[in-house]
mmCIF file of C-alpha atoms in Angstrom:
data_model
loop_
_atom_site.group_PDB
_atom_site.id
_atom_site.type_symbol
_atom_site.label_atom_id
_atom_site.label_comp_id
_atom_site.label_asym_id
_atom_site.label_seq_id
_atom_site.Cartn_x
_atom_site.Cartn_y
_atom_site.Cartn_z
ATOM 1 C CA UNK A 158 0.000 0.000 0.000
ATOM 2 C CA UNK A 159 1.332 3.372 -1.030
ATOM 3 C CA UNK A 160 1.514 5.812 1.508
ATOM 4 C CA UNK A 161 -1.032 8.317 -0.476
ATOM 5 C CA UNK A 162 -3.298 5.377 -0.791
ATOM 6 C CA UNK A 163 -7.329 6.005 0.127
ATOM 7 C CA UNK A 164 -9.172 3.383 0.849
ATOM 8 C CA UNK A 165 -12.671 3.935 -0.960
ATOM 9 C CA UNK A 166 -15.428 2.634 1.094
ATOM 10 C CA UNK A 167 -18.977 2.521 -0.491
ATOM 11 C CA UNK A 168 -22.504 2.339 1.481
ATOM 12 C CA UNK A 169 -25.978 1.749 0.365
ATOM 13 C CA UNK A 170 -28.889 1.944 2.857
ATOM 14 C CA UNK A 171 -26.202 3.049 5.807
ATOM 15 C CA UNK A 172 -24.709 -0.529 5.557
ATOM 16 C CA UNK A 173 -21.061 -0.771 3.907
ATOM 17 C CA UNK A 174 -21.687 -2.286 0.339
ATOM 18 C CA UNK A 175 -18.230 -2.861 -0.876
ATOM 19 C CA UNK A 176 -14.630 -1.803 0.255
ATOM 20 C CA UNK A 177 -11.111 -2.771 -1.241
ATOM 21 C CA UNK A 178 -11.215 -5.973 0.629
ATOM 22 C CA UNK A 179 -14.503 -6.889 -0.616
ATOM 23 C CA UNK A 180 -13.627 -5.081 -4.582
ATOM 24 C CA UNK A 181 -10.509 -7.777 -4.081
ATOM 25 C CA UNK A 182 -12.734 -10.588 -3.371
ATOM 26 C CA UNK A 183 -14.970 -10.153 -6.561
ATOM 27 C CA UNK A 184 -11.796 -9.620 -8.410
ATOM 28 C CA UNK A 185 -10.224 -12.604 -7.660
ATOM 29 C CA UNK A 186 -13.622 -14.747 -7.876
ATOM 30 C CA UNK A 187 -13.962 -13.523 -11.716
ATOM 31 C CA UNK A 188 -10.252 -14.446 -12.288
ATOM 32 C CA UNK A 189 -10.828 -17.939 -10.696
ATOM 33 C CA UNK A 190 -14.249 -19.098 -11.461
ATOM 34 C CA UNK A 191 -14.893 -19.863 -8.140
ATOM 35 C CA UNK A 192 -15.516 -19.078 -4.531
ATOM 36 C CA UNK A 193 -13.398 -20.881 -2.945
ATOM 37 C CA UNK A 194 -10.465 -20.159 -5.112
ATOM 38 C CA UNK A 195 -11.284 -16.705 -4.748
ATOM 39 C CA UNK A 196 -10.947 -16.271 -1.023
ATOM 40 C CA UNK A 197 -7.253 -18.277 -1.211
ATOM 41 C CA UNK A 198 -6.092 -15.640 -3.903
ATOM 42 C CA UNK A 199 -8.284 -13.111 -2.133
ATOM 43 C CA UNK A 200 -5.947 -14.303 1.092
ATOM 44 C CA UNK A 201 -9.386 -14.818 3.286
ATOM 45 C CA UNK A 202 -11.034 -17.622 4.780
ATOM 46 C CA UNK A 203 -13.646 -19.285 3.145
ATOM 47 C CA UNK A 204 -16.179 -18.565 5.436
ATOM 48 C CA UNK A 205 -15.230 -14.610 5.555
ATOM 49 C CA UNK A 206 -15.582 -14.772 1.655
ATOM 50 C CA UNK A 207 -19.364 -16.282 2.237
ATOM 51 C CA UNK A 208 -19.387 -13.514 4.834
ATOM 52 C CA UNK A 209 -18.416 -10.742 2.685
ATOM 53 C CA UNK A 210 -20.711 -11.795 -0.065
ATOM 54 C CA UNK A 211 -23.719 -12.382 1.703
ATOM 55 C CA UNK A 212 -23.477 -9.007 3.516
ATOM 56 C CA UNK A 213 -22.949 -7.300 -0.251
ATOM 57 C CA UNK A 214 -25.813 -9.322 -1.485
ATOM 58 C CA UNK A 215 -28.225 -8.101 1.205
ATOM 59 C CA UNK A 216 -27.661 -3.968 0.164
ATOM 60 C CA UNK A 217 -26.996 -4.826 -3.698
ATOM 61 C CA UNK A 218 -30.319 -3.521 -5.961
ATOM 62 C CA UNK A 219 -29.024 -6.994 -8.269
ATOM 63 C CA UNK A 220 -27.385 -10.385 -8.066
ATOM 64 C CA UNK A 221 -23.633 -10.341 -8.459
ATOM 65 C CA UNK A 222 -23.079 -13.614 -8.484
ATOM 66 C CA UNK A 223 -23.990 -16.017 -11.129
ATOM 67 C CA UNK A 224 -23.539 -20.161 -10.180
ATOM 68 C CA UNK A 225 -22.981 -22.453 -12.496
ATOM 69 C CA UNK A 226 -24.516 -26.323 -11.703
ATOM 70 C CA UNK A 227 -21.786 -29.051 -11.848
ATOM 71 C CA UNK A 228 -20.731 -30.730 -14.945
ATOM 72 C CA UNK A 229 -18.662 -32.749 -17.584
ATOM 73 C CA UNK A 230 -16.343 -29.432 -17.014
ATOM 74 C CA UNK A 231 -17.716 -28.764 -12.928
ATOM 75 C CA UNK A 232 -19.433 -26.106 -11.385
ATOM 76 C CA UNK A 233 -18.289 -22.564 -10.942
ATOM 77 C CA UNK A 234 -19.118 -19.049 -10.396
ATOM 78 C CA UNK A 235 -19.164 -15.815 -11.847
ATOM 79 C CA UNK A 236 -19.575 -12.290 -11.804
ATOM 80 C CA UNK A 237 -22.686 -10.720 -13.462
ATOM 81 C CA UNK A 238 -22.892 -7.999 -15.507
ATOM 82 C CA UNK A 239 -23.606 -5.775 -12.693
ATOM 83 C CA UNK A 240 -20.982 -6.894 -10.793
ATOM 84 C CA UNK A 241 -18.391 -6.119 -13.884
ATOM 85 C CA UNK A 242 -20.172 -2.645 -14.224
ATOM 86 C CA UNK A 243 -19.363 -2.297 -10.386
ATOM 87 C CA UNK A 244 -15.563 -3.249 -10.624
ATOM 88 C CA UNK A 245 -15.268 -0.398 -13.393
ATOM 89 C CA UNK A 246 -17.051 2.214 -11.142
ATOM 90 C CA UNK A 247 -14.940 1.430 -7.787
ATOM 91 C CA UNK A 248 -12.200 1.666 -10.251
ATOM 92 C CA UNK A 249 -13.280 5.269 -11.603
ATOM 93 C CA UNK A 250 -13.671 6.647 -8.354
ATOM 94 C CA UNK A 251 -10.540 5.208 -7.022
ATOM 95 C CA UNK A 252 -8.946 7.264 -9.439
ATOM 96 C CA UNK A 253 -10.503 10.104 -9.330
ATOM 97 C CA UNK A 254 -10.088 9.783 -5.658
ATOM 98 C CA UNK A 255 -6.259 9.718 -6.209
ATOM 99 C CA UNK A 256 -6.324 12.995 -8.985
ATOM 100 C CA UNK A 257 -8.023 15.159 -5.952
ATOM 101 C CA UNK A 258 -5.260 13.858 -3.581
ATOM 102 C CA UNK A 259 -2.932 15.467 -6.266
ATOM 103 C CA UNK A 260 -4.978 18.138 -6.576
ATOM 104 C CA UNK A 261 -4.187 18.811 -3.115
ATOM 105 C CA UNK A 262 -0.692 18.764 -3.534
ATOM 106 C CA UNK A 263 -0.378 21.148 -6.063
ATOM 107 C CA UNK A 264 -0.595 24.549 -3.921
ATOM 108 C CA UNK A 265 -0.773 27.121 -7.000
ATOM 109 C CA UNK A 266 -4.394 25.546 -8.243
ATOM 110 C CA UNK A 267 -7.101 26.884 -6.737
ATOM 111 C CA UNK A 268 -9.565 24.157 -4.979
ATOM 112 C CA UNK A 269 -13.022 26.734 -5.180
ATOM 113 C CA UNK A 270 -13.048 26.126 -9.322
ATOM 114 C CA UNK A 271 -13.462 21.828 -10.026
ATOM 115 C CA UNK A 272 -13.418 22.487 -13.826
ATOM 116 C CA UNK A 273 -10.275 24.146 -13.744
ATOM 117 C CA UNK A 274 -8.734 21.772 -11.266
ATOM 118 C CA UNK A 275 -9.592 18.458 -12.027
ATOM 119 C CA UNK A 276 -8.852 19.389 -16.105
ATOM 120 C CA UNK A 277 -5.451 20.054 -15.308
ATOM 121 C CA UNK A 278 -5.066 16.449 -14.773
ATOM 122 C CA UNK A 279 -7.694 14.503 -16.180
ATOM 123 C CA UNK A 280 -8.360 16.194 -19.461
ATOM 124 C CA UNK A 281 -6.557 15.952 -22.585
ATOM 125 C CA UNK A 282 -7.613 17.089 -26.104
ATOM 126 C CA UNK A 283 -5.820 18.089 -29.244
ATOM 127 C CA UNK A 284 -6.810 21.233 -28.796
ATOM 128 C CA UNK A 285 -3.131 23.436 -27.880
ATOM 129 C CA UNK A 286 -4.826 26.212 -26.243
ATOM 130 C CA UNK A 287 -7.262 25.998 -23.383
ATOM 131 C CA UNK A 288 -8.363 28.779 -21.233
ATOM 132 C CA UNK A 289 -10.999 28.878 -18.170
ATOM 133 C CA UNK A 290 -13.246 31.999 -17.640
ATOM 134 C CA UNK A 291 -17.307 32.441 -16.286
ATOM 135 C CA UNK A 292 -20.250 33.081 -18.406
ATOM 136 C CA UNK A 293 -21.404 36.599 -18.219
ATOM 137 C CA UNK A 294 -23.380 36.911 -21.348
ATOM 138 C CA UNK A 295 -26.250 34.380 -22.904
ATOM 139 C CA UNK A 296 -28.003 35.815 -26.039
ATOM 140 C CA UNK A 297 -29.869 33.795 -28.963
ATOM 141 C CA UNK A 298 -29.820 35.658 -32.009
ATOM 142 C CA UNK A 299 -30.448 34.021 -35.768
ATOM 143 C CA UNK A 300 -30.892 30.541 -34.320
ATOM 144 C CA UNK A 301 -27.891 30.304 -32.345
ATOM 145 C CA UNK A 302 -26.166 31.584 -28.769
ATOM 146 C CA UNK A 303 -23.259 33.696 -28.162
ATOM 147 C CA UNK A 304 -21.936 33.419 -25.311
ATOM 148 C CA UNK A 305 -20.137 35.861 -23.408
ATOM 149 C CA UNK A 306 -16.960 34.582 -21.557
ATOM 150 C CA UNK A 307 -15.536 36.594 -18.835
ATOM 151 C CA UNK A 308 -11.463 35.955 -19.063
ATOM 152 C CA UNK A 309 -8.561 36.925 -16.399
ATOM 153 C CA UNK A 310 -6.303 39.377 -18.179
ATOM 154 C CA UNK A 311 -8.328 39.660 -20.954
ATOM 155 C CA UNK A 312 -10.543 43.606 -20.987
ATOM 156 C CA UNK A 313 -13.068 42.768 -22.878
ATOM 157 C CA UNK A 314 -14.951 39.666 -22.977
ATOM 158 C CA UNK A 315 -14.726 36.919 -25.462
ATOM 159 C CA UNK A 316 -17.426 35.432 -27.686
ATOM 160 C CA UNK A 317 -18.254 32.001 -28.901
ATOM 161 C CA UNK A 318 -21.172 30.784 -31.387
ATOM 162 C CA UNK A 319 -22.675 27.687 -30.060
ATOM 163 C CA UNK A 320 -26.302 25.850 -30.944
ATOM 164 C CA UNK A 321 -28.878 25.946 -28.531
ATOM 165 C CA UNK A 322 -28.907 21.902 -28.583
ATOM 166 C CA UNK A 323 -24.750 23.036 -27.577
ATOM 167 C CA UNK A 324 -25.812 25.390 -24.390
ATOM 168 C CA UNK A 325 -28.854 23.234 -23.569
ATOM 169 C CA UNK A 326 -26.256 20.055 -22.821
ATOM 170 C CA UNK A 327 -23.647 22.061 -21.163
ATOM 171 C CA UNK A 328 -27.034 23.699 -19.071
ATOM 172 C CA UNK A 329 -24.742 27.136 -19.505
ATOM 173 C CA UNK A 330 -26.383 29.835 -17.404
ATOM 174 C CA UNK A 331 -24.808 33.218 -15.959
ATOM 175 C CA UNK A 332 -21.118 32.924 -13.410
ATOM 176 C CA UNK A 333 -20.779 29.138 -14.627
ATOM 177 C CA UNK A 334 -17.147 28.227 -15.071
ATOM 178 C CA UNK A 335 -16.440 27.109 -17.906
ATOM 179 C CA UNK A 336 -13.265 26.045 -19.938
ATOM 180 C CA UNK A 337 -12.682 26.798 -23.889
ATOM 181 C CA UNK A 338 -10.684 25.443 -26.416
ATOM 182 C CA UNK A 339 -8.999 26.898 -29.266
ATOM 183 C CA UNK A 340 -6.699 25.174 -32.240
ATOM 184 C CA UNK A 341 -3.215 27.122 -32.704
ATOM 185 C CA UNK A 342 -4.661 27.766 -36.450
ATOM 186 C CA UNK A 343 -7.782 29.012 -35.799
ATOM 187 C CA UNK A 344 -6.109 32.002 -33.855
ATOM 188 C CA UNK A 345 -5.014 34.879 -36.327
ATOM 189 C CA UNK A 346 -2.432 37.248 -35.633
ATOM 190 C CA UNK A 347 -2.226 40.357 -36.745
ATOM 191 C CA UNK A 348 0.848 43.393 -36.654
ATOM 192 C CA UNK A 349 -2.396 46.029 -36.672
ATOM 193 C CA UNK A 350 -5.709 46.301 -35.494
ATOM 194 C CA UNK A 351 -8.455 45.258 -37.784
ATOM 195 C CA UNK A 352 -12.224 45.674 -38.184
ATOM 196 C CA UNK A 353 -13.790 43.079 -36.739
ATOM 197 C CA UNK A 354 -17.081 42.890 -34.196
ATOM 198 C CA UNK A 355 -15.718 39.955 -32.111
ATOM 199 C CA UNK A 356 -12.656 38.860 -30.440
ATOM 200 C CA UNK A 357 -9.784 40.922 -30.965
ATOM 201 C CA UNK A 358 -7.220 41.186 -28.221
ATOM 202 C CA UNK A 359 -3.965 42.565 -27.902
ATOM 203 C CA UNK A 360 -0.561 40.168 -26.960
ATOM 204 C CA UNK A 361 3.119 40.002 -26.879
ATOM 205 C CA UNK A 362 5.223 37.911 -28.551
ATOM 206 C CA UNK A 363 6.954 35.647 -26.483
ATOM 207 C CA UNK A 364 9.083 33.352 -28.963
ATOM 208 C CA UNK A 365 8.985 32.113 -33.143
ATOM 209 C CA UNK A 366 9.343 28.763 -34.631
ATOM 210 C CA UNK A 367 9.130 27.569 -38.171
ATOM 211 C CA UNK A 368 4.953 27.492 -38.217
ATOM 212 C CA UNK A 369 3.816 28.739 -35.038
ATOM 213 C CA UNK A 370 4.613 31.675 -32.338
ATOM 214 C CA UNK A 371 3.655 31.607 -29.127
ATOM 215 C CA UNK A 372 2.146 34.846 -27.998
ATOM 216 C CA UNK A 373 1.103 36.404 -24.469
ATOM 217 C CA UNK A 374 -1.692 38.493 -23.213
ATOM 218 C CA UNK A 375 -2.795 39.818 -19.839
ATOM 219 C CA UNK A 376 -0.024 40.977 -17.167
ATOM 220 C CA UNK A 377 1.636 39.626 -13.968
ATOM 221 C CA UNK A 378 -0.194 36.745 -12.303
ATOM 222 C CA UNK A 379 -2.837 37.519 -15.248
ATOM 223 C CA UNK A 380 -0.766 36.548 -17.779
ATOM 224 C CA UNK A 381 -1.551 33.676 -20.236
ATOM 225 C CA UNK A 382 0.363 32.394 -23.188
ATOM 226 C CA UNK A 383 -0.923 30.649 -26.300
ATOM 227 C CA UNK A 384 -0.082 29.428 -29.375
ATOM 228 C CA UNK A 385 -0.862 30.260 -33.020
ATOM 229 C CA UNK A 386 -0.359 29.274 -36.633
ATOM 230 C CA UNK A 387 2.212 31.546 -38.440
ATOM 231 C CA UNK A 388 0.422 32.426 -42.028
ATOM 232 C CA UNK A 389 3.594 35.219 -42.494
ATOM 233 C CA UNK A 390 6.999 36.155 -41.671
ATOM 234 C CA UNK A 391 8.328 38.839 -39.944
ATOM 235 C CA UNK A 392 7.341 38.742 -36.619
ATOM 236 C CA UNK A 393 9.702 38.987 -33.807
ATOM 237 C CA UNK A 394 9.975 38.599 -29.887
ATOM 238 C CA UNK A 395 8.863 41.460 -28.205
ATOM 239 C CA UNK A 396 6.471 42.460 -30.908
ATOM 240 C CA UNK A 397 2.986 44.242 -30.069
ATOM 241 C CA UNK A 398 0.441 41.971 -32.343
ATOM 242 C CA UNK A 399 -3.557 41.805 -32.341
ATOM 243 C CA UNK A 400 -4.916 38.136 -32.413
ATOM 244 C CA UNK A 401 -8.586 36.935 -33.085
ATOM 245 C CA UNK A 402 -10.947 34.523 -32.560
ATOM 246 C CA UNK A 403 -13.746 33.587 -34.690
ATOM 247 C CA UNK A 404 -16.556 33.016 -32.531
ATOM 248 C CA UNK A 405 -17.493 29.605 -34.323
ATOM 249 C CA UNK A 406 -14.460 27.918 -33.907
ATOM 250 C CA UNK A 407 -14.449 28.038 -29.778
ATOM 251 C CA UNK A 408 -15.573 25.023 -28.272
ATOM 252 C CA UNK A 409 -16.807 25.277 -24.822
ATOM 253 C CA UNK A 410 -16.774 22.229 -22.283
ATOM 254 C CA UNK A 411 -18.533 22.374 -18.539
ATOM 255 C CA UNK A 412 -19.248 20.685 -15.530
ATOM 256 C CA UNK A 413 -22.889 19.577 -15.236
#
């Protein structure tokens, strides 16, 4: 047992329905094929195992046990369905158990945001840039919502185009965190303002490669860095650029 190890304890109907030494037991019954065999690998008596499973059977809302009547081959037993369904739950939660306990570790994230923490470490997507801000506008207009996106170090807010089928399933309403993502090429750069009605902020370039640049907006603790597409030359560190956003091409993700 590690020593950041927490033992995951489930109840149902204020009686303890499984626990690791019980998940163990089921485990080692599927991999055997039998009770008895189970409760050696399991390491516990045979008559704890009968114990343990009665005990689960008397809180569980179905069987998890299936028997098999003897044979050319023998008898055995396995797990049902719902008991397979409830090995991949514990399973879940142990690990999501054990991303919160690194959560904790991690003093610079904040613990009063879930999105923001628990996507740091659970969430990957191909997306380069992803940035966390609240909802502070909701309008429908020609069949679909723009939604206004509150941003630290960012003035003004940004907007993304989503279908109401899009903000019905996220259930987006006013101060909900939410998190956006944005492909390096759909971000355009620009050395000068342009006329545009959405999303057009102003950043520093941080650093130049081949076919991307990563640029910087916001100040001190503010500050947040992504990175774009180049489509020309001539940029250089240090430079004062304008970059922007076309509304369709945010995609917005949030906790129900």
């Amino acid at each position: 047992m590690s020593v950041n190890e927490i033992l995951l304890t489930i109840k149902l109907h204020q009686q303890i329905f499984v626990d690791p030494k019980r998940i163990r037991l089921l485990k080692a019954i599927d991999e055997t094929g039998s009770i008895n065999q189970g409760a050696k690998l399991a390491q516990v008596s045979y008559k704890s195992a009968w114990d343990h499973l009665e005990m689960m059977d008397r809180v569980s809302p179905r069987p998890l046990l299936e028997r098999n009547a003897g044979g050319k081959k023998g008898g055995g037993t396995r797990l049902t369905a719902y008991a397979h369904r409830l090995l991949k739950l514990y399973q879940l939660l142990e690990d999501t158990q054990n991303t919160a306990f690194e959560i904790l570790q991690k003093e610079d994230i904040p613990l009063d945001n879930p999105l923001f923490a628990t996507s740091l470490f659970s969430l990957q997507t191909s997306a380069r840039n992803q940035f966390f801000g609240r909802v502070s506008e909701l309008k429908k207009e020609n069949g679909h919502y723009y939604v206004g996106i509150n941003i630290a170090g960012l003035k003004t807010q940004l907007c993304a185009c989503i279908t109401p089928q899009s903000a019905a399933r996220l259930q987006l309403s006013l101060d909900k965190d939410v998190m956006f993502m944005v492909k390096a090429p759909w971000i355009r750069v620009h050395k000068s303002p342009i006329d545009t009605p959405y999303n057009q902020f102003q950043a520093i370039v941080k650093s130049v490669h081949d076919h991307e640049m990563v640029i910087e907006f916001g100040k001190g603790s503010q500050a947040t860095e992504c990175v774009v597409g180049l489509r020309e030359t001539g940029y250089r560190v240090g430079d004062i650029v304008y970059f922007t956003i076309d509304p369709d091409q945010i995609i917005i993700a949030s906790l129900l």
